[in-house]
mmCIF file of N, CA, C and O in Angstrom:
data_model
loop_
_atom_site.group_PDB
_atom_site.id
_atom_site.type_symbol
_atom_site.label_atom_id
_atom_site.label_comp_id
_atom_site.label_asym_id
_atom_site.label_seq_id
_atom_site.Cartn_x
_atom_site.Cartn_y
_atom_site.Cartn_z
ATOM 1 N N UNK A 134 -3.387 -8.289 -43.231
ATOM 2 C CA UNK A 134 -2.358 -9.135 -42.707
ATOM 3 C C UNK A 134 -2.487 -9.309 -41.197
ATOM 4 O O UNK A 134 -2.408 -10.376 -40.587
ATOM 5 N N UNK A 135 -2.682 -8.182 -40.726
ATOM 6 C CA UNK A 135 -2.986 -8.098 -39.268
ATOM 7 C C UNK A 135 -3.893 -9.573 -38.840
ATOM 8 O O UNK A 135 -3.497 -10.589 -38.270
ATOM 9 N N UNK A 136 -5.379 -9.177 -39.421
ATOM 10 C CA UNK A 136 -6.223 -10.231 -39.012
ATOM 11 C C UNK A 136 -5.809 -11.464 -39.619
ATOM 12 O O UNK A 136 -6.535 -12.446 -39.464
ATOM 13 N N UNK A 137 -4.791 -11.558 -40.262
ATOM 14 C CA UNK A 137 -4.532 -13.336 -40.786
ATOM 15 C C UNK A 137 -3.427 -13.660 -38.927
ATOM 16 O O UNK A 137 -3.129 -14.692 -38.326
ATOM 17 N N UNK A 138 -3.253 -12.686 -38.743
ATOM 18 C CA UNK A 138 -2.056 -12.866 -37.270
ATOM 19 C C UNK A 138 -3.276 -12.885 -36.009
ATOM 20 O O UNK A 138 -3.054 -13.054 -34.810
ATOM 21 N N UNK A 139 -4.549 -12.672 -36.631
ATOM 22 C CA UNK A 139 -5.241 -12.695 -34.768
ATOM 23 C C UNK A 139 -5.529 -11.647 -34.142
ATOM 24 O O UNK A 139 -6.097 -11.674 -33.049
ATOM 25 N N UNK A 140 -5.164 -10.532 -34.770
ATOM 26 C CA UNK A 140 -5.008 -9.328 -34.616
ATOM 27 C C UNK A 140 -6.126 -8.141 -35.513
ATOM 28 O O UNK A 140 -6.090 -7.894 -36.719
ATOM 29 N N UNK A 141 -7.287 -7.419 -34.234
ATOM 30 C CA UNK A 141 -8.082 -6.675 -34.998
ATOM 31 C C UNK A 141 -7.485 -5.607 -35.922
ATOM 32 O O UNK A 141 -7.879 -5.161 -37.000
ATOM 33 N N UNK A 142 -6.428 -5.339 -35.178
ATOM 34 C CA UNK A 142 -5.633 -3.900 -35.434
ATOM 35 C C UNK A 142 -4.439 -3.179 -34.960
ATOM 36 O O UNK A 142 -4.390 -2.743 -33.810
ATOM 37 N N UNK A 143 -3.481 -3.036 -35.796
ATOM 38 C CA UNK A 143 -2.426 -1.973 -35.166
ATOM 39 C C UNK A 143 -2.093 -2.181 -33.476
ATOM 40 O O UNK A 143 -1.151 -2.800 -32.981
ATOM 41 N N UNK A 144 -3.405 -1.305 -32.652
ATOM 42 C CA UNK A 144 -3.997 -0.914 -31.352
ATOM 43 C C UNK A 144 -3.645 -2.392 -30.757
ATOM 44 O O UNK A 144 -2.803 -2.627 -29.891
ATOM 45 N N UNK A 145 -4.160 -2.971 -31.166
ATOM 46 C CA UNK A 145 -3.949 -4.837 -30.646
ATOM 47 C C UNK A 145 -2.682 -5.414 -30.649
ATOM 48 O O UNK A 145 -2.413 -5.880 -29.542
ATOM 49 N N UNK A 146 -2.076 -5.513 -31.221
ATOM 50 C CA UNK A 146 -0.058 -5.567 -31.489
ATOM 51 C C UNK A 146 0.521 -4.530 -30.835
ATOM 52 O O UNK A 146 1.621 -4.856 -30.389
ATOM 53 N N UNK A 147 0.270 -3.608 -30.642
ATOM 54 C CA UNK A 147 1.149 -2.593 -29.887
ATOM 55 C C UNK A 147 0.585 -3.238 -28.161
ATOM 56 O O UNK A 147 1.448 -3.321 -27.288
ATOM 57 N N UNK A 148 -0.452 -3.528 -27.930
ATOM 58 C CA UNK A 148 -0.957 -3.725 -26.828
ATOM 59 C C UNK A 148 -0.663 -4.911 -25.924
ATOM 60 O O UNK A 148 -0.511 -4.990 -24.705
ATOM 61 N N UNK A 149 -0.625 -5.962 -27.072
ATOM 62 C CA UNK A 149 -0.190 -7.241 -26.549
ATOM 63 C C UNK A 149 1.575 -6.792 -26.359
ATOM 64 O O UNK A 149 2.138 -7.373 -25.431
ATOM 65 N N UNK A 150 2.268 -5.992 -27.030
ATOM 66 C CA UNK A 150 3.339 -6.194 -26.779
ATOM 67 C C UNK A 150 3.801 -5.551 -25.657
ATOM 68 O O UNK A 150 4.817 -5.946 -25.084
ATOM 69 N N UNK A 151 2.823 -4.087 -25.077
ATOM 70 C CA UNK A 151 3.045 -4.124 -23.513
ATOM 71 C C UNK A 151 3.057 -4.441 -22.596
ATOM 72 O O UNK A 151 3.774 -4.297 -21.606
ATOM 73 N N UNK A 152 1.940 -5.092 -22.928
ATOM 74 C CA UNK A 152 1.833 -6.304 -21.696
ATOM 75 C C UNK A 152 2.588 -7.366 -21.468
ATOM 76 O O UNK A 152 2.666 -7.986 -20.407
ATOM 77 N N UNK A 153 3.424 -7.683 -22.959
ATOM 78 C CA UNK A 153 4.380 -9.010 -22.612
ATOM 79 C C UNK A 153 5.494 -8.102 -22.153
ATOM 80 O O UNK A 153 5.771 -8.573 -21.050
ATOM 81 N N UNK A 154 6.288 -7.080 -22.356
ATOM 82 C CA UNK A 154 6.874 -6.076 -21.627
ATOM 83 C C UNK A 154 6.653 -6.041 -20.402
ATOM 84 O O UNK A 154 7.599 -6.386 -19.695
ATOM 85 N N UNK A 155 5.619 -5.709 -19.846
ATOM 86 C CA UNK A 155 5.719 -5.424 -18.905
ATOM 87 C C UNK A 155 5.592 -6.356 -18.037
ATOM 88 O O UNK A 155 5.799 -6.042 -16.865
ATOM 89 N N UNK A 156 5.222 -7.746 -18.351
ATOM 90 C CA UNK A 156 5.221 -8.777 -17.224
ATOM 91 C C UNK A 156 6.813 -9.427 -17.583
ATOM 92 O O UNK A 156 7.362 -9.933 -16.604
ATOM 93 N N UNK A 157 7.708 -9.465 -19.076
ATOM 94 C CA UNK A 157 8.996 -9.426 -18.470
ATOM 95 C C UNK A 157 9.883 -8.940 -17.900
ATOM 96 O O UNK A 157 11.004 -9.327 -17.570
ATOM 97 N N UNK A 158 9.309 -8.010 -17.784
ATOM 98 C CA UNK A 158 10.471 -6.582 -16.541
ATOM 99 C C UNK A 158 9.826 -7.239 -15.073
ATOM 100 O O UNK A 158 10.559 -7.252 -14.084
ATOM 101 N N UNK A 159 8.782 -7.643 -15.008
ATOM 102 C CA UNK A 159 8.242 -7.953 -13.609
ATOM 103 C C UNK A 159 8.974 -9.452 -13.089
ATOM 104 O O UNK A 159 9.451 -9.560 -11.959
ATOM 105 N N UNK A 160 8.978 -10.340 -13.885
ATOM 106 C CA UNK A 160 9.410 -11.200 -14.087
ATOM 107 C C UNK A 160 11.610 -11.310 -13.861
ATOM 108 O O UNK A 160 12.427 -12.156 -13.496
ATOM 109 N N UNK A 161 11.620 -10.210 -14.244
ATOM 110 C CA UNK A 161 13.051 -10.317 -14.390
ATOM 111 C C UNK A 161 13.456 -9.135 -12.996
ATOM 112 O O UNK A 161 14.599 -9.092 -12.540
ATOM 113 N N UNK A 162 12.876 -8.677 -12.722
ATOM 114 C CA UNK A 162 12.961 -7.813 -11.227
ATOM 115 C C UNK A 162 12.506 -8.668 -9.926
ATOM 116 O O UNK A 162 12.794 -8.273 -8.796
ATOM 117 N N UNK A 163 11.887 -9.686 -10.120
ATOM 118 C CA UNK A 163 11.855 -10.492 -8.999
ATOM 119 C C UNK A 163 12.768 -11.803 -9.136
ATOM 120 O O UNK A 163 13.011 -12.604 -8.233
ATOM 121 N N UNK A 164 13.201 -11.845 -10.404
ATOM 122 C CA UNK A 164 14.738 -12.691 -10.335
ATOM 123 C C UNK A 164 15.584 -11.610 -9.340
ATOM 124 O O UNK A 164 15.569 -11.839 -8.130
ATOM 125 N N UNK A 165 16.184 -10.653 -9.757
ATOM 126 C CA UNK A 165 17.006 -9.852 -9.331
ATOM 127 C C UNK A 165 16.886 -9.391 -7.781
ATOM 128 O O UNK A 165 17.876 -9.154 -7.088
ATOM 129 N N UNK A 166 15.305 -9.278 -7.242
ATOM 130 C CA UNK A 166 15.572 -9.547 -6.148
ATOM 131 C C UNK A 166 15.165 -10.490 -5.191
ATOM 132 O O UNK A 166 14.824 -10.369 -4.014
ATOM 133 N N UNK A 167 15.303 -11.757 -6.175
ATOM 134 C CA UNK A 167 15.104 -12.992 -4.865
ATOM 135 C C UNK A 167 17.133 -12.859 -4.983
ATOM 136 O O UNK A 167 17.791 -13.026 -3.956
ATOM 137 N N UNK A 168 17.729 -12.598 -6.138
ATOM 138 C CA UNK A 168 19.187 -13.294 -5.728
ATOM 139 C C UNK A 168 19.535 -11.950 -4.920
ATOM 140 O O UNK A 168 20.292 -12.389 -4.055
ATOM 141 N N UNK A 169 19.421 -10.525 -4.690
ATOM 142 C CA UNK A 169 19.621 -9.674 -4.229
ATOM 143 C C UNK A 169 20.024 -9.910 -2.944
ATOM 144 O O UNK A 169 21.145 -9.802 -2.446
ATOM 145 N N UNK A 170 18.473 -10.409 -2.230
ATOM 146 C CA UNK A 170 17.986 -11.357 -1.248
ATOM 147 C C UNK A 170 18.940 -12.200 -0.807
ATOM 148 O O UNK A 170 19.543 -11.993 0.246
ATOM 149 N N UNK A 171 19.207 -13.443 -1.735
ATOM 150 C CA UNK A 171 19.994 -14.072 -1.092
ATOM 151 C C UNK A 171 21.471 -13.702 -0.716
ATOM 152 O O UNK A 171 22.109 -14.187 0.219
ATOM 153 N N UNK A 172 21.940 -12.670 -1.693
ATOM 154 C CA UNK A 172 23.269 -12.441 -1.152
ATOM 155 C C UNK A 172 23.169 -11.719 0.295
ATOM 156 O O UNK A 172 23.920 -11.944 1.245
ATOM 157 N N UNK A 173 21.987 -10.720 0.266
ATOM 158 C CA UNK A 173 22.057 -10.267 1.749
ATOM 159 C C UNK A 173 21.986 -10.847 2.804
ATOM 160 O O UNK A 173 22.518 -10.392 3.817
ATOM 161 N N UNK A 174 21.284 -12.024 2.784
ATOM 162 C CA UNK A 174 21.049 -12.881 3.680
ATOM 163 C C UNK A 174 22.330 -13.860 4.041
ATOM 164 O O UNK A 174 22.635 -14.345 5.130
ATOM 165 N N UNK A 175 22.884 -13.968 2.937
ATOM 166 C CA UNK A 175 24.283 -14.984 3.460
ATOM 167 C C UNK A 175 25.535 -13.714 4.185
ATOM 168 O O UNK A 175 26.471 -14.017 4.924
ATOM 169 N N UNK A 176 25.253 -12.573 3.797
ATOM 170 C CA UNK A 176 26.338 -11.417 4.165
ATOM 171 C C UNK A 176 25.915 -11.096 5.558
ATOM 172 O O UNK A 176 26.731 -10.706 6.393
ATOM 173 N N UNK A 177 24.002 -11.336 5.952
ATOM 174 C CA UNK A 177 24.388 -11.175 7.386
ATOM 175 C C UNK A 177 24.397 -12.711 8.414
ATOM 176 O O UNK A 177 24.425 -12.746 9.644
ATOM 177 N N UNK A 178 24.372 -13.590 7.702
ATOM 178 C CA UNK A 178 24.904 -14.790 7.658
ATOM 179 C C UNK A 178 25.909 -15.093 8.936
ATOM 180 O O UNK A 178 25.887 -15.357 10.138
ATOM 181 N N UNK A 179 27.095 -14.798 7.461
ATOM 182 C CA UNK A 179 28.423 -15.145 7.194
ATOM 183 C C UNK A 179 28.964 -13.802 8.354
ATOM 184 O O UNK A 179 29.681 -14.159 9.289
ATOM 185 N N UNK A 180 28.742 -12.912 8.284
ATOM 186 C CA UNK A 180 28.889 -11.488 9.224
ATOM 187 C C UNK A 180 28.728 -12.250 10.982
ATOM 188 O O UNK A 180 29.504 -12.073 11.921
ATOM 189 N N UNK A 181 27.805 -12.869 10.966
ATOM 190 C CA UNK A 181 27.205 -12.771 12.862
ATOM 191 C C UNK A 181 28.141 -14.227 13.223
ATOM 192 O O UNK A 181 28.583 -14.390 14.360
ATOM 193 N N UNK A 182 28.370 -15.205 12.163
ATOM 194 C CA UNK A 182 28.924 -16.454 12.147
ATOM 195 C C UNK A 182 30.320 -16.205 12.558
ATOM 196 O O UNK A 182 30.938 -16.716 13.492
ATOM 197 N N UNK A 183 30.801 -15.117 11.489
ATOM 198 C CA UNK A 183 32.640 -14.882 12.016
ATOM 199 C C UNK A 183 32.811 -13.883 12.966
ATOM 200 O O UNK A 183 33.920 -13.385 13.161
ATOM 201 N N UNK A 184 31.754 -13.522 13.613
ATOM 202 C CA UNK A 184 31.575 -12.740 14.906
ATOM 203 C C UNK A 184 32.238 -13.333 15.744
ATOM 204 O O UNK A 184 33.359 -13.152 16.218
ATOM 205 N N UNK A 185 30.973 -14.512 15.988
ATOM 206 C CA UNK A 185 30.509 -15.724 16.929
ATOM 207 C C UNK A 185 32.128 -16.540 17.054
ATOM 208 O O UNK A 185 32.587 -16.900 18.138
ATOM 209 N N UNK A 186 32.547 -16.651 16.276
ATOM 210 C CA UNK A 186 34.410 -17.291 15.931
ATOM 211 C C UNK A 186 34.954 -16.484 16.245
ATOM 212 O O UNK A 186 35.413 -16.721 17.362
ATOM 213 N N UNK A 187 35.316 -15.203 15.766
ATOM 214 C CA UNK A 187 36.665 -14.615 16.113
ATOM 215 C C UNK A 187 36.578 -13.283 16.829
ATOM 216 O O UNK A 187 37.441 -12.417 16.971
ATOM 217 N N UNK A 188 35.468 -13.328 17.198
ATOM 218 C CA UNK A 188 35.479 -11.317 17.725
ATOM 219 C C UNK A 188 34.930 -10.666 16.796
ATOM 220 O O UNK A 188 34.617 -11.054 15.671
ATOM 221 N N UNK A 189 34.758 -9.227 17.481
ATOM 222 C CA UNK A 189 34.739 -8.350 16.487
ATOM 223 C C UNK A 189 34.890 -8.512 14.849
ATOM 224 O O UNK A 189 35.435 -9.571 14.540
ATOM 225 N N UNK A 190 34.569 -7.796 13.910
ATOM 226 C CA UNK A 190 34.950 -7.767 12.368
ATOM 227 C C UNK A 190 35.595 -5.957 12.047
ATOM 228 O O UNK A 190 35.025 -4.873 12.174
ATOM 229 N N UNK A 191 36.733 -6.253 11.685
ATOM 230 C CA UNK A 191 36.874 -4.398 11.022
ATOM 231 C C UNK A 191 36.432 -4.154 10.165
ATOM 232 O O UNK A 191 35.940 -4.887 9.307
ATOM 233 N N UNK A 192 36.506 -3.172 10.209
ATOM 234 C CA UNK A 192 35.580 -2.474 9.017
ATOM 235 C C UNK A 192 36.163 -3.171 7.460
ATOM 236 O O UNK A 192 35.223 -3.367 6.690
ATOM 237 N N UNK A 193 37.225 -3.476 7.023
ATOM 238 C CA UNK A 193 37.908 -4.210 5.872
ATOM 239 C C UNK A 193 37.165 -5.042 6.088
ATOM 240 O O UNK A 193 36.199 -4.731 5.392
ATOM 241 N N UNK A 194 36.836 -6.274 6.789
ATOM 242 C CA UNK A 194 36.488 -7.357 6.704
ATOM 243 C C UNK A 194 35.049 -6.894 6.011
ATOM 244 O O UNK A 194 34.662 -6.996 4.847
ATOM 245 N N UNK A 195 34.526 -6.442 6.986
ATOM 246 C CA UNK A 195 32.549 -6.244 6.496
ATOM 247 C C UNK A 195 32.798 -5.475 5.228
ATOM 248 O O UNK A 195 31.924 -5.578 4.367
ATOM 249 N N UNK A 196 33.804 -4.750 4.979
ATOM 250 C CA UNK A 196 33.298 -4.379 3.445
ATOM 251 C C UNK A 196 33.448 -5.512 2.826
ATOM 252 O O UNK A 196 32.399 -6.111 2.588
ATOM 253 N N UNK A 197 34.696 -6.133 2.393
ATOM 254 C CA UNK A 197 34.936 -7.374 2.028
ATOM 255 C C UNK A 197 33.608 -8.296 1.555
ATOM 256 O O UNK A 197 33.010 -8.427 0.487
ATOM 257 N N UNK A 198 33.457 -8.868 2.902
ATOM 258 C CA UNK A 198 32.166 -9.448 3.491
ATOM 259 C C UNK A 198 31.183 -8.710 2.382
ATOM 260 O O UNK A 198 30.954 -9.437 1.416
ATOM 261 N N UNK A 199 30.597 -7.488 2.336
ATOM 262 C CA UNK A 199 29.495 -6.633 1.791
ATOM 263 C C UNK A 199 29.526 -6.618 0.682
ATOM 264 O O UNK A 199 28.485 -6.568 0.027
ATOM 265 N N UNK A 200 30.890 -6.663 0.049
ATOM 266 C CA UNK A 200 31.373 -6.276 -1.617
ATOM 267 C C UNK A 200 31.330 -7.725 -2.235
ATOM 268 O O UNK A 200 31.384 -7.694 -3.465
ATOM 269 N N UNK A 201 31.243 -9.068 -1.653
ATOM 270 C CA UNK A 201 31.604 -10.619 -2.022
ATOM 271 C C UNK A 201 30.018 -10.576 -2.954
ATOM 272 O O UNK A 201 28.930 -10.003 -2.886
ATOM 273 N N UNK A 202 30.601 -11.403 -3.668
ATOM 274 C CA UNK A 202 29.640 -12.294 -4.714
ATOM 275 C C UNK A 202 28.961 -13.787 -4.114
ATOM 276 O O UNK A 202 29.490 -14.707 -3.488
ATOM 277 N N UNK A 203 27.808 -13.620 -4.513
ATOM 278 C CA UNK A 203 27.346 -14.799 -4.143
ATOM 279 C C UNK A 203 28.467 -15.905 -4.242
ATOM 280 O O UNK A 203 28.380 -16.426 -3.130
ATOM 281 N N UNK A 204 29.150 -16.360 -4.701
ATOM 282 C CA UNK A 204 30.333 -17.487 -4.578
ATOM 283 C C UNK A 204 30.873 -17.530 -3.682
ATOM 284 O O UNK A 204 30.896 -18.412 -2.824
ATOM 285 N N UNK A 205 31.735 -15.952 -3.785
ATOM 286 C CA UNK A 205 32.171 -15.747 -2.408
ATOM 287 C C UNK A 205 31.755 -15.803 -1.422
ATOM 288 O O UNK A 205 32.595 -15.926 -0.530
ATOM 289 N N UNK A 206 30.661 -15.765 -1.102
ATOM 290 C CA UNK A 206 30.257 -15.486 0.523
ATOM 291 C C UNK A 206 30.042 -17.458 0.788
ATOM 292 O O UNK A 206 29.997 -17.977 1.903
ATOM 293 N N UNK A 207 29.931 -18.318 -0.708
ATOM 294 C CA UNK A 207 29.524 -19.458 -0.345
ATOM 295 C C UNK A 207 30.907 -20.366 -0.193
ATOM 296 O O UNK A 207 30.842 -21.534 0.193
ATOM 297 N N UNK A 208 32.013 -19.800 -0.489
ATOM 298 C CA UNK A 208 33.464 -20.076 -0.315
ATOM 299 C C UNK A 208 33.504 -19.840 1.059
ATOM 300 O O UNK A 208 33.227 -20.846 1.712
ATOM 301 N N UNK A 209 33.861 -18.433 1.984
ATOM 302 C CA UNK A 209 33.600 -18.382 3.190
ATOM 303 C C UNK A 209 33.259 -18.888 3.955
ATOM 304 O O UNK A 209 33.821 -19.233 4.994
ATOM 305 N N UNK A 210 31.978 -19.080 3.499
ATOM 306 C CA UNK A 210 30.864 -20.007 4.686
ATOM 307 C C UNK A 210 31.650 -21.413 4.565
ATOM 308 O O UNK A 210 31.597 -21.960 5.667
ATOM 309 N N UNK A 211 32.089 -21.900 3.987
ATOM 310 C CA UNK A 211 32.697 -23.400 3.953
ATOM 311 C C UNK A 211 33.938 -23.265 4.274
ATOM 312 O O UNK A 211 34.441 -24.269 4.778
ATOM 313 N N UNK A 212 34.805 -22.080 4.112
ATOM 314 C CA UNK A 212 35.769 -22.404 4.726
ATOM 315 C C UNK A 212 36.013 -21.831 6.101
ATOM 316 O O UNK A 212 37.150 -21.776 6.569
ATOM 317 N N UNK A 213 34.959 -21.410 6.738
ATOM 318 C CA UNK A 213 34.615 -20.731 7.523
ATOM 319 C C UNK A 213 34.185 -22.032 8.722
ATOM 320 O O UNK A 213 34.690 -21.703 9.795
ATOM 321 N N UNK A 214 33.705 -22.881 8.808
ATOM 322 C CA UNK A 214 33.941 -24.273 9.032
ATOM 323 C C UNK A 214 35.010 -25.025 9.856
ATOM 324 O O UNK A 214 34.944 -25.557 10.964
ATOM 325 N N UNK A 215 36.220 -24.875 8.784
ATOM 326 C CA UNK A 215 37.248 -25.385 9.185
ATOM 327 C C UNK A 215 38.079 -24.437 9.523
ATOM 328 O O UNK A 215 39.127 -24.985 9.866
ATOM 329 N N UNK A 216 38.176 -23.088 9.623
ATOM 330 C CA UNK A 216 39.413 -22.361 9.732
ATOM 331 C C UNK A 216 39.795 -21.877 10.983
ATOM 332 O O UNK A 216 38.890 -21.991 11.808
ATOM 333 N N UNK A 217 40.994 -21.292 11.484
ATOM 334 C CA UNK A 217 41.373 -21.634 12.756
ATOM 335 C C UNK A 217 41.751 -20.085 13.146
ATOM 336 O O UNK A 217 42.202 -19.739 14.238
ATOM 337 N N UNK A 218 41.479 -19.235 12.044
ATOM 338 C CA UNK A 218 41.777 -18.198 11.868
ATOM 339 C C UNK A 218 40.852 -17.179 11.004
ATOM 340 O O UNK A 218 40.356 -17.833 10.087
ATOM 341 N N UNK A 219 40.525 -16.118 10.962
ATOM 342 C CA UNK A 219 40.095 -15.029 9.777
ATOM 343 C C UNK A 219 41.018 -14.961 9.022
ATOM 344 O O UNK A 219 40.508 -14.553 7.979
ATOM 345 N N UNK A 220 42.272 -15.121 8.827
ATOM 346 C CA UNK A 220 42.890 -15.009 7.954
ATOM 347 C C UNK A 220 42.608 -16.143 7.365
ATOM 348 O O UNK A 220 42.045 -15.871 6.305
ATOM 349 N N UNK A 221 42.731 -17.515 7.535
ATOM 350 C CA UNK A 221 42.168 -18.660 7.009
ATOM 351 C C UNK A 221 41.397 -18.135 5.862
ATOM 352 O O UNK A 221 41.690 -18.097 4.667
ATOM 353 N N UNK A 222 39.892 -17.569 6.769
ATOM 354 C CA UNK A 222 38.598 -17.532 5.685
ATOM 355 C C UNK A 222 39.309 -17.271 4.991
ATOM 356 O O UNK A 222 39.987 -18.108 4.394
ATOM 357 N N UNK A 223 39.410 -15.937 4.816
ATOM 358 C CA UNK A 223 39.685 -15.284 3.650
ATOM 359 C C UNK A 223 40.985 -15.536 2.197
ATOM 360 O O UNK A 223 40.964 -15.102 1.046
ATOM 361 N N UNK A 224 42.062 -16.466 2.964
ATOM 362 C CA UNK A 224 42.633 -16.621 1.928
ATOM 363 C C UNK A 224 42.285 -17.528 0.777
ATOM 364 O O UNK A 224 41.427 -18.409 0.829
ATOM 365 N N UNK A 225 43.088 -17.210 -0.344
ATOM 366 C CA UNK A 225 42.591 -17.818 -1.964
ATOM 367 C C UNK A 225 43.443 -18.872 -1.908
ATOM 368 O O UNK A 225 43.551 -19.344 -3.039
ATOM 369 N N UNK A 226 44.273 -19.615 -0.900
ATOM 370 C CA UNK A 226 44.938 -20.848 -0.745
ATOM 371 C C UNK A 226 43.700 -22.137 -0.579
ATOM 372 O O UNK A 226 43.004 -22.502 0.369
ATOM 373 N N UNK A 227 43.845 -22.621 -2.105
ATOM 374 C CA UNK A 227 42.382 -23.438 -1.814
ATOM 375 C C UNK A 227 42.517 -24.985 -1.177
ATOM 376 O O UNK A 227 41.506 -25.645 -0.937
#
């Protein structure tokens, strides 16, 4: 049955299936850290941006800031734009 599949042996199916293993873990770890990536990059972003606006950040804010989801940090950044305040950013008054 094997060789009607392409397959010399056993050894050959177990083999091909590590290798497709192991290039989808490779595959799915450089998803994880290109978006990793991008959230860090918008957190020190969004971090030096509401510097540059309002002063200083406390420590609440940068966790905040650190703990946000990619959405979040892309909510921020836009309302970060128009706001006249840090309290602005941050509120869920959309």
């Amino acid at each position: 049955m094997l060789q009607r599949l392409g397959y010399p042996d056993l050894e050959a199916v177990r083999a091909e299936g590590i290798t497709k293993g192991v290039a989808e873990e490779r595959a799915e770890g450089r998803a994880e850290g290109r978006a990793e990536g991008q959230v860090s990059g918008r957190v020190a972003i969004l971090s030096e941006q509401l510097t540059s606006k309002f002063g200083a950040l406390s420590t609440e804010v940068v966790t905040q800031i650190e703990n946000g989801s990619l959405e979040e940090l892309q909510r921020w950044g836009r309302k970060l734009l128009v706001a006249i305040s840090l309290d602005e950013v941050f509120s869920e008054i959309k």
